[in-house]
PDB file of C-alpha atoms in Angstrom:
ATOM      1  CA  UNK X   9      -7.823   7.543   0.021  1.00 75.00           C
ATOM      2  CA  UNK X  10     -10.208   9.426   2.661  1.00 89.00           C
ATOM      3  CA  UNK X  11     -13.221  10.541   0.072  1.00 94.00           C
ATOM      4  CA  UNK X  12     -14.724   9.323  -3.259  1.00 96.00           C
ATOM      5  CA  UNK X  13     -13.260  12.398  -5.390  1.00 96.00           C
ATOM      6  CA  UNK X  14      -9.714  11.018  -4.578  1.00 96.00           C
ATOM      7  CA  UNK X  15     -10.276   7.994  -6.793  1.00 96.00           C
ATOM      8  CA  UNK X  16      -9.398   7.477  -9.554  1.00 96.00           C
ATOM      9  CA  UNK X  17     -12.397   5.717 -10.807  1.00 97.00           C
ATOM     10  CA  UNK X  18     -14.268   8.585  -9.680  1.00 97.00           C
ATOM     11  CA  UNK X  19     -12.523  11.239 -11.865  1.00 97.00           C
ATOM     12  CA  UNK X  20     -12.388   9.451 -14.986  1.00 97.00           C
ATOM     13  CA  UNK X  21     -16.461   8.221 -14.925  1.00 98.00           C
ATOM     14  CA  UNK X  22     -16.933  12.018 -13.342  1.00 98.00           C
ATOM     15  CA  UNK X  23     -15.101  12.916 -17.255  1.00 97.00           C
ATOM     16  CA  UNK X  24     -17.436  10.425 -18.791  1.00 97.00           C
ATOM     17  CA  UNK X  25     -20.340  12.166 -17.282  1.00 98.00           C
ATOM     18  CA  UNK X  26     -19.294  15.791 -18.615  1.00 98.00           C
ATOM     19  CA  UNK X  27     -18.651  14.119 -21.848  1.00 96.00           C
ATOM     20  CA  UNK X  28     -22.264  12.512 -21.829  1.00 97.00           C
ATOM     21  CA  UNK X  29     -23.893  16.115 -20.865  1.00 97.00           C
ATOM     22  CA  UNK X  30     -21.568  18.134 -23.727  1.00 96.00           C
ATOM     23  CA  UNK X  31     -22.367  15.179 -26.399  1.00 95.00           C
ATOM     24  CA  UNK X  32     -26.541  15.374 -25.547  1.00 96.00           C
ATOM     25  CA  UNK X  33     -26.385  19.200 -25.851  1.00 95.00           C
ATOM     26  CA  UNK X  34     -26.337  18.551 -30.017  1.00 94.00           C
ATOM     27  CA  UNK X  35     -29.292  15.992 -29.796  1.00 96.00           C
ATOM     28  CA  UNK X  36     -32.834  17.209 -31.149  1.00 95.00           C
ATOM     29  CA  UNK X  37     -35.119  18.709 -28.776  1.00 94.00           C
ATOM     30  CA  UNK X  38     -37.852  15.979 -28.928  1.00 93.00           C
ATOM     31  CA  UNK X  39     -34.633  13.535 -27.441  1.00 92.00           C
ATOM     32  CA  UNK X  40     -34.692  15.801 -23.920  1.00 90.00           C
ATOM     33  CA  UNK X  41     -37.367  14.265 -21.918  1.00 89.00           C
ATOM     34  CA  UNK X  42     -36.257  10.726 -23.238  1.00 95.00           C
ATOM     35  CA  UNK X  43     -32.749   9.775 -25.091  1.00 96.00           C
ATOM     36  CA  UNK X  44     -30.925  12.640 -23.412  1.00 96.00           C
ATOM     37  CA  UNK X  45     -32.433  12.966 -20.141  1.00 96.00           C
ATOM     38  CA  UNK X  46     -31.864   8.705 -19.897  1.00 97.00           C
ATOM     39  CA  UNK X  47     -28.802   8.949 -20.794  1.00 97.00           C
ATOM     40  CA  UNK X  48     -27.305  11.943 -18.548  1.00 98.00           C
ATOM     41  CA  UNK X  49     -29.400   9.890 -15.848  1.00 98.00           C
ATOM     42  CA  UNK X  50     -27.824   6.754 -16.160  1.00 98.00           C
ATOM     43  CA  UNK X  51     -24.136   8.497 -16.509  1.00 98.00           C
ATOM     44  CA  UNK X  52     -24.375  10.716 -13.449  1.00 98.00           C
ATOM     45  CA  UNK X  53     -26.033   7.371 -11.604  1.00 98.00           C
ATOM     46  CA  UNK X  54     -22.463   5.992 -12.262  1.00 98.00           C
ATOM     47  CA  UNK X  55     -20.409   8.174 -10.313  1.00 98.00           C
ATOM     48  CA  UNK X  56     -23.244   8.601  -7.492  1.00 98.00           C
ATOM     49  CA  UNK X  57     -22.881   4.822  -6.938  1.00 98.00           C
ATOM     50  CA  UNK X  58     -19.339   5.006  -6.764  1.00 97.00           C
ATOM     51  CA  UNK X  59     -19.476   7.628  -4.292  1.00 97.00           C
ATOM     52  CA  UNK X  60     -22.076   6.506  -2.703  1.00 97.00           C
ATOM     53  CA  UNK X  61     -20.253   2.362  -2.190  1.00 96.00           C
ATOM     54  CA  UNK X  62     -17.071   4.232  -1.121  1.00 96.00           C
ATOM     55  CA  UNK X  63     -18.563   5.661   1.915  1.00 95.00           C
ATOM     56  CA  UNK X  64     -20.317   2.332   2.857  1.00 94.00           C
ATOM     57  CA  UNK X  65     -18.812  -0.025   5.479  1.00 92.00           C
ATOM     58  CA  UNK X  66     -19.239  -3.122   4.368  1.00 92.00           C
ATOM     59  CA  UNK X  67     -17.223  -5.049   1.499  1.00 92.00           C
ATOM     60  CA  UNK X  68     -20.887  -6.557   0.765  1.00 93.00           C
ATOM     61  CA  UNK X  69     -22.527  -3.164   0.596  1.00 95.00           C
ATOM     62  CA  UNK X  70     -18.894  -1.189  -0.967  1.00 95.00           C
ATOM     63  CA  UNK X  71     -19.238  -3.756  -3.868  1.00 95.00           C
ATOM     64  CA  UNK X  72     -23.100  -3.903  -4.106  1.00 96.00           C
ATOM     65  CA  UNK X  73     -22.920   0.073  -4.944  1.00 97.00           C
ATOM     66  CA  UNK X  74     -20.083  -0.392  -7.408  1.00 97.00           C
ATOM     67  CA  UNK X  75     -22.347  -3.155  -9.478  1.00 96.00           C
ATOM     68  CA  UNK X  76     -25.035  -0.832  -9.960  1.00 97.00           C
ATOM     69  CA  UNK X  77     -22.357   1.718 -11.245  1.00 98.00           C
ATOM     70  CA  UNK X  78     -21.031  -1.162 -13.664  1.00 95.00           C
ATOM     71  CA  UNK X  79     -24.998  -1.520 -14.638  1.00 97.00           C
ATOM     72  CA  UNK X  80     -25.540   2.310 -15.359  1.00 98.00           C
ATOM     73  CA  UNK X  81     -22.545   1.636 -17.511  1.00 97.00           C
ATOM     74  CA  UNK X  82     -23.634  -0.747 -19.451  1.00 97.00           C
ATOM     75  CA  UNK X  83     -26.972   1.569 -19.854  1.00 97.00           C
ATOM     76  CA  UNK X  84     -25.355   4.394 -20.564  1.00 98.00           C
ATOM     77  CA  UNK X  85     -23.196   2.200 -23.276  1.00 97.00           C
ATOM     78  CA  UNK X  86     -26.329   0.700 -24.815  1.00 97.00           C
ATOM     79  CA  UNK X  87     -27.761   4.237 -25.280  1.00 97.00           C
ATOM     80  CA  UNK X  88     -24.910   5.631 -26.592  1.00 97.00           C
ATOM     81  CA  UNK X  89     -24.719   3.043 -29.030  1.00 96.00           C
ATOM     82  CA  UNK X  90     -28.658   4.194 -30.097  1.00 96.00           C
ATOM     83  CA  UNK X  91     -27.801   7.917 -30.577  1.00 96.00           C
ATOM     84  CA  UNK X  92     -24.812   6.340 -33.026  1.00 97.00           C
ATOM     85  CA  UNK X  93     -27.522   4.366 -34.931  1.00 97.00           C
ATOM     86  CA  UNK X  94     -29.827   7.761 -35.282  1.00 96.00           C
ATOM     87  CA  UNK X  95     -27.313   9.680 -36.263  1.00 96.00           C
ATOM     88  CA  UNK X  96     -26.935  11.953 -32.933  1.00 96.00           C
ATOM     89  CA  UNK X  97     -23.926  11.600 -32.649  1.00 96.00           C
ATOM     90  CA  UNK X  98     -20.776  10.562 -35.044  1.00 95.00           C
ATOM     91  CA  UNK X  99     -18.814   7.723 -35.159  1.00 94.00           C
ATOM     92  CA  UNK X 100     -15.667   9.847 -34.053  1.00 95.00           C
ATOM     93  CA  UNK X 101     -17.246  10.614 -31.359  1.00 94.00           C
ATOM     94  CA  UNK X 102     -19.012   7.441 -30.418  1.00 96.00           C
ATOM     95  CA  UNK X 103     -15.302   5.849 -30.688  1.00 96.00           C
ATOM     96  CA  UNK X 104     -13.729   8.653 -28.576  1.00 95.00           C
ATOM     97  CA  UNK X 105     -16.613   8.485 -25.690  1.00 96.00           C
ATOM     98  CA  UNK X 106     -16.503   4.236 -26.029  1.00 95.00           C
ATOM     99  CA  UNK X 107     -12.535   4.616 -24.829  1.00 96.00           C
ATOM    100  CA  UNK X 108     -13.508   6.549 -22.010  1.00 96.00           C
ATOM    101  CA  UNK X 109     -16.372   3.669 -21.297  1.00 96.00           C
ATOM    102  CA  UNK X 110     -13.688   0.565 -21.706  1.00 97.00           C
ATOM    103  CA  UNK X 111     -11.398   2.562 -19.243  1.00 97.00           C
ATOM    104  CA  UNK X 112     -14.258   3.435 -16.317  1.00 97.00           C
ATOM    105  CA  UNK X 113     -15.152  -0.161 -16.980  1.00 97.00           C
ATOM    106  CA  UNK X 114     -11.811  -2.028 -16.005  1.00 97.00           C
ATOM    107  CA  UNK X 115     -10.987   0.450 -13.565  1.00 97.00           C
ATOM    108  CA  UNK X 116     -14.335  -0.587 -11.742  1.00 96.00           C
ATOM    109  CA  UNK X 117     -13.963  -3.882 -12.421  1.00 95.00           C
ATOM    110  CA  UNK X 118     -10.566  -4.133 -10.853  1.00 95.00           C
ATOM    111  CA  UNK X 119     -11.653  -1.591  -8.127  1.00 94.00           C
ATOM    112  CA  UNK X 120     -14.606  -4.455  -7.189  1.00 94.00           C
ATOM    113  CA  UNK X 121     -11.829  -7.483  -8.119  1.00 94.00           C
ATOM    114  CA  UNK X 122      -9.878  -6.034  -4.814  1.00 92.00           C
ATOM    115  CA  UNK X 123     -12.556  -5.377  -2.229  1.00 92.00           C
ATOM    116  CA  UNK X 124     -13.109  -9.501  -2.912  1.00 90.00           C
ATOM    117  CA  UNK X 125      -9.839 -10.592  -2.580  1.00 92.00           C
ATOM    118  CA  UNK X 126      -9.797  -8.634   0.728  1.00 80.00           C
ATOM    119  CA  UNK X 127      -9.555 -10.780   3.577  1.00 68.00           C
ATOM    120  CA  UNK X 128     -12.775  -9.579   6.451  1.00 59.00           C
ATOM    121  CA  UNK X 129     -12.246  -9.659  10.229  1.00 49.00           C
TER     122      UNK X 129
END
C-alpha cells in the first residue's frame, strides 16, 4: 500500500464520514454550530488521523495517529448515540450507522494490533 486512500480502513471510516454529513443534514438548525458541526468534526478527524499516521515514519508516531482516530470514534459514537436520544435521528438508522462504527473500529484496532507486533530495526 503506497498512500492512505489504498486502505482499507481509510475507505470504510471515509463511508462513515459521508454517512455522518448525509445523517446531520436532517438535524434542526439550532444543532449546526454544536451537535452537527461536533459531530462531522470528530468523524472527518477520524480519517485525517488515519491519513495523517500512515504517512508517519515511526511505529510510535504510525500508531499514536491511529489512537486519536480510535478516540474521534468513540466521540463520534457517543454523539451519535445523543442525536438517537433527541430524536434526530431513528433507531434504523442509528443501528445501520453503529455497523459501520463496529467495522471502522476492529479494522483500526487490528490495523494498530500489527504495527505492534512488528519487529523495529
Amino acid at each position: 500500500t503506497t498512500h492512505f486512500k489504498d486502505l482499507r480502513v481509510w475507505k470504510e471510516a471515509h463511508s462513515l464520514v459521508l454517512k455522518v454529513y448525509n445523517l446531520t443534514k436532517s438535524f434542526p438548525k439550532e444543532e449546526l454550530f454544536a451537535l452537527t458541526n461536533q459531530l462531522r468534526r470528530a468523524a472527518v478527524s477520524i480519517t485525517s488521523n488515519i491519513a495523517e499516521g500512515f504517512n508517519r515514519t515511526s511505529k510510535k508516531e504510525k500508531i499514536q495517529f491511529y489512537s486519536i482516530a480510535f478516540g474521534s470514534l468513540a466521540e463520534v459514537e457517543n454523539q451519535l448515540l445523543i442525536a438517537k436520544d433527541l430524536k434526530y435521528i431513528g433507531n434504523e438508522e442509528f443501528q445501520e450507522i453503529q455497523t459501520k462504527l463496529a467495522e471502522v473500529s476492529k479494522m483500526l484496532n487490528k490495523l494498530m494490533q500489527v504495527l505492534r507486533s512488528k519487529v523495529s530495526f
